[in-house]
Amino acid sequence: MFACTRRLGYAGLGKSAIKIRSAGGVERGFVVIVCRACPDPPCAKVCPVDAITLR
């Protein structure tokens, strides 16, 4: 999302492909952190199962 914002000049979660839905009656307490498209992502370095990789 942030990479698109830099390229296209507008931002908003409305265009995000990330959707959060509640399951089992949980209505609050979620925190969504979207990818910030860092050139050297610290999250990928610390992921213990290599689930996050730089494209």
mmCIF file with all atom_site columns, C-alpha atoms in Angstrom:
data_model
loop_
_atom_site.group_PDB
_atom_site.id
_atom_site.type_symbol
_atom_site.label_atom_id
_atom_site.label_alt_id
_atom_site.label_comp_id
_atom_site.label_asym_id
_atom_site.label_entity_id
_atom_site.label_seq_id
_atom_site.pdbx_PDB_ins_code
_atom_site.Cartn_x
_atom_site.Cartn_y
_atom_site.Cartn_z
_atom_site.occupancy
_atom_site.B_iso_or_equiv
_atom_site.pdbx_formal_charge
_atom_site.auth_seq_id
_atom_site.auth_comp_id
_atom_site.auth_asym_id
_atom_site.auth_atom_id
_atom_site.pdbx_PDB_model_num
ATOM 1  C CA . MET A 1 1  ? 0.000   0.000   0.000  1.00 0.00 ? 1  MET A CA 1
ATOM 2  C CA . PHE A 1 2  ? 2.748   2.461   0.886  1.00 0.00 ? 2  PHE A CA 1
ATOM 3  C CA . ALA A 1 3  ? 4.662   1.654   -2.286 1.00 0.00 ? 3  ALA A CA 1
ATOM 4  C CA . CYS A 1 4  ? 1.509   2.397   -4.304 1.00 0.00 ? 4  CYS A CA 1
ATOM 5  C CA . THR A 1 5  ? 1.050   5.646   -2.422 1.00 0.00 ? 5  THR A CA 1
ATOM 6  C CA . ARG A 1 6  ? 4.557   6.749   -3.304 1.00 0.00 ? 6  ARG A CA 1
ATOM 7  C CA . ARG A 1 7  ? 3.987   5.890   -6.961 1.00 0.00 ? 7  ARG A CA 1
ATOM 8  C CA . LEU A 1 8  ? 0.402   7.085   -7.443 1.00 0.00 ? 8  LEU A CA 1
ATOM 9  C CA . GLY A 1 9  ? 0.237   9.916   -4.905 1.00 0.00 ? 9  GLY A CA 1
ATOM 10 C CA . TYR A 1 10 ? -2.781  8.864   -2.851 1.00 0.00 ? 10 TYR A CA 1
ATOM 11 C CA . ALA A 1 11 ? -3.309  6.625   0.154  1.00 0.00 ? 11 ALA A CA 1
ATOM 12 C CA . GLY A 1 12 ? -6.106  4.806   1.874  1.00 0.00 ? 12 GLY A CA 1
ATOM 13 C CA . LEU A 1 13 ? -7.009  1.454   3.319  1.00 0.00 ? 13 LEU A CA 1
ATOM 14 C CA . GLY A 1 14 ? -10.010 1.301   1.005  1.00 0.00 ? 14 GLY A CA 1
ATOM 15 C CA . LYS A 1 15 ? -7.787  0.138   -1.856 1.00 0.00 ? 15 LYS A CA 1
ATOM 16 C CA . SER A 1 16 ? -5.881  -2.372  0.291  1.00 0.00 ? 16 SER A CA 1
ATOM 17 C CA . ALA A 1 17 ? -6.069  -6.068  -0.558 1.00 0.00 ? 17 ALA A CA 1
ATOM 18 C CA . ILE A 1 18 ? -5.853  -6.866  3.153  1.00 0.00 ? 18 ILE A CA 1
ATOM 19 C CA . LYS A 1 19 ? -9.242  -7.588  4.667  1.00 0.00 ? 19 LYS A CA 1
ATOM 20 C CA . ILE A 1 20 ? -9.850  -8.290  8.356  1.00 0.00 ? 20 ILE A CA 1
ATOM 21 C CA . ARG A 1 21 ? -12.901 -10.258 9.400  1.00 0.00 ? 21 ARG A CA 1
ATOM 22 C CA . SER A 1 22 ? -13.956 -11.214 12.889 1.00 0.00 ? 22 SER A CA 1
ATOM 23 C CA . ALA A 1 23 ? -14.479 -14.909 13.594 1.00 0.00 ? 23 ALA A CA 1
ATOM 24 C CA . GLY A 1 24 ? -16.082 -16.407 16.668 1.00 0.00 ? 24 GLY A CA 1
ATOM 25 C CA . GLY A 1 25 ? -17.655 -13.223 17.937 1.00 0.00 ? 25 GLY A CA 1
ATOM 26 C CA . VAL A 1 26 ? -14.481 -11.225 18.506 1.00 0.00 ? 26 VAL A CA 1
ATOM 27 C CA . GLU A 1 27 ? -15.281 -7.629  17.644 1.00 0.00 ? 27 GLU A CA 1
ATOM 28 C CA . ARG A 1 28 ? -12.356 -5.628  19.009 1.00 0.00 ? 28 ARG A CA 1
ATOM 29 C CA . GLY A 1 29 ? -8.680  -5.972  19.718 1.00 0.00 ? 29 GLY A CA 1
ATOM 30 C CA . PHE A 1 30 ? -7.225  -6.445  16.243 1.00 0.00 ? 30 PHE A CA 1
ATOM 31 C CA . VAL A 1 31 ? -4.218  -4.474  15.092 1.00 0.00 ? 31 VAL A CA 1
ATOM 32 C CA . VAL A 1 32 ? -3.442  -4.513  11.383 1.00 0.00 ? 32 VAL A CA 1
ATOM 33 C CA . ILE A 1 33 ? 0.073   -3.619  10.318 1.00 0.00 ? 33 ILE A CA 1
ATOM 34 C CA . VAL A 1 34 ? 0.453   -3.435  6.559  1.00 0.00 ? 34 VAL A CA 1
ATOM 35 C CA . CYS A 1 35 ? 3.696   -3.888  4.671  1.00 0.00 ? 35 CYS A CA 1
ATOM 36 C CA . ARG A 1 36 ? 5.604   -0.637  4.362  1.00 0.00 ? 36 ARG A CA 1
ATOM 37 C CA . ALA A 1 37 ? 7.688   -1.889  1.394  1.00 0.00 ? 37 ALA A CA 1
ATOM 38 C CA . CYS A 1 38 ? 10.997  -1.189  3.127  1.00 0.00 ? 38 CYS A CA 1
ATOM 39 C CA . PRO A 1 39 ? 14.107  -1.599  0.937  1.00 0.00 ? 39 PRO A CA 1
ATOM 40 C CA . ASP A 1 40 ? 15.769  -3.687  3.684  1.00 0.00 ? 40 ASP A CA 1
ATOM 41 C CA . PRO A 1 41 ? 12.824  -5.096  5.704  1.00 0.00 ? 41 PRO A CA 1
ATOM 42 C CA . PRO A 1 42 ? 13.697  -5.825  9.350  1.00 0.00 ? 42 PRO A CA 1
ATOM 43 C CA . CYS A 1 43 ? 10.599  -8.024  9.707  1.00 0.00 ? 43 CYS A CA 1
ATOM 44 C CA . ALA A 1 44 ? 11.935  -10.457 7.079  1.00 0.00 ? 44 ALA A CA 1
ATOM 45 C CA . LYS A 1 45 ? 15.239  -10.753 8.946  1.00 0.00 ? 45 LYS A CA 1
ATOM 46 C CA . VAL A 1 46 ? 13.598  -11.812 12.208 1.00 0.00 ? 46 VAL A CA 1
ATOM 47 C CA . CYS A 1 47 ? 10.875  -14.102 10.818 1.00 0.00 ? 47 CYS A CA 1
ATOM 48 C CA . PRO A 1 48 ? 11.733  -17.528 12.288 1.00 0.00 ? 48 PRO A CA 1
ATOM 49 C CA . VAL A 1 49 ? 10.084  -19.551 9.496  1.00 0.00 ? 49 VAL A CA 1
ATOM 50 C CA . ASP A 1 50 ? 10.929  -17.374 6.458  1.00 0.00 ? 50 ASP A CA 1
ATOM 51 C CA . ALA A 1 51 ? 7.238   -16.592 5.890  1.00 0.00 ? 51 ALA A CA 1
ATOM 52 C CA . ILE A 1 52 ? 8.124   -12.992 5.048  1.00 0.00 ? 52 ILE A CA 1
ATOM 53 C CA . THR A 1 53 ? 10.453  -12.441 2.110  1.00 0.00 ? 53 THR A CA 1
ATOM 54 C CA . LEU A 1 54 ? 11.458  -9.477  -0.003 1.00 0.00 ? 54 LEU A CA 1
ATOM 55 C CA . ARG A 1 55 ? 10.064  -9.652  -3.548 1.00 0.00 ? 55 ARG A CA 1
#
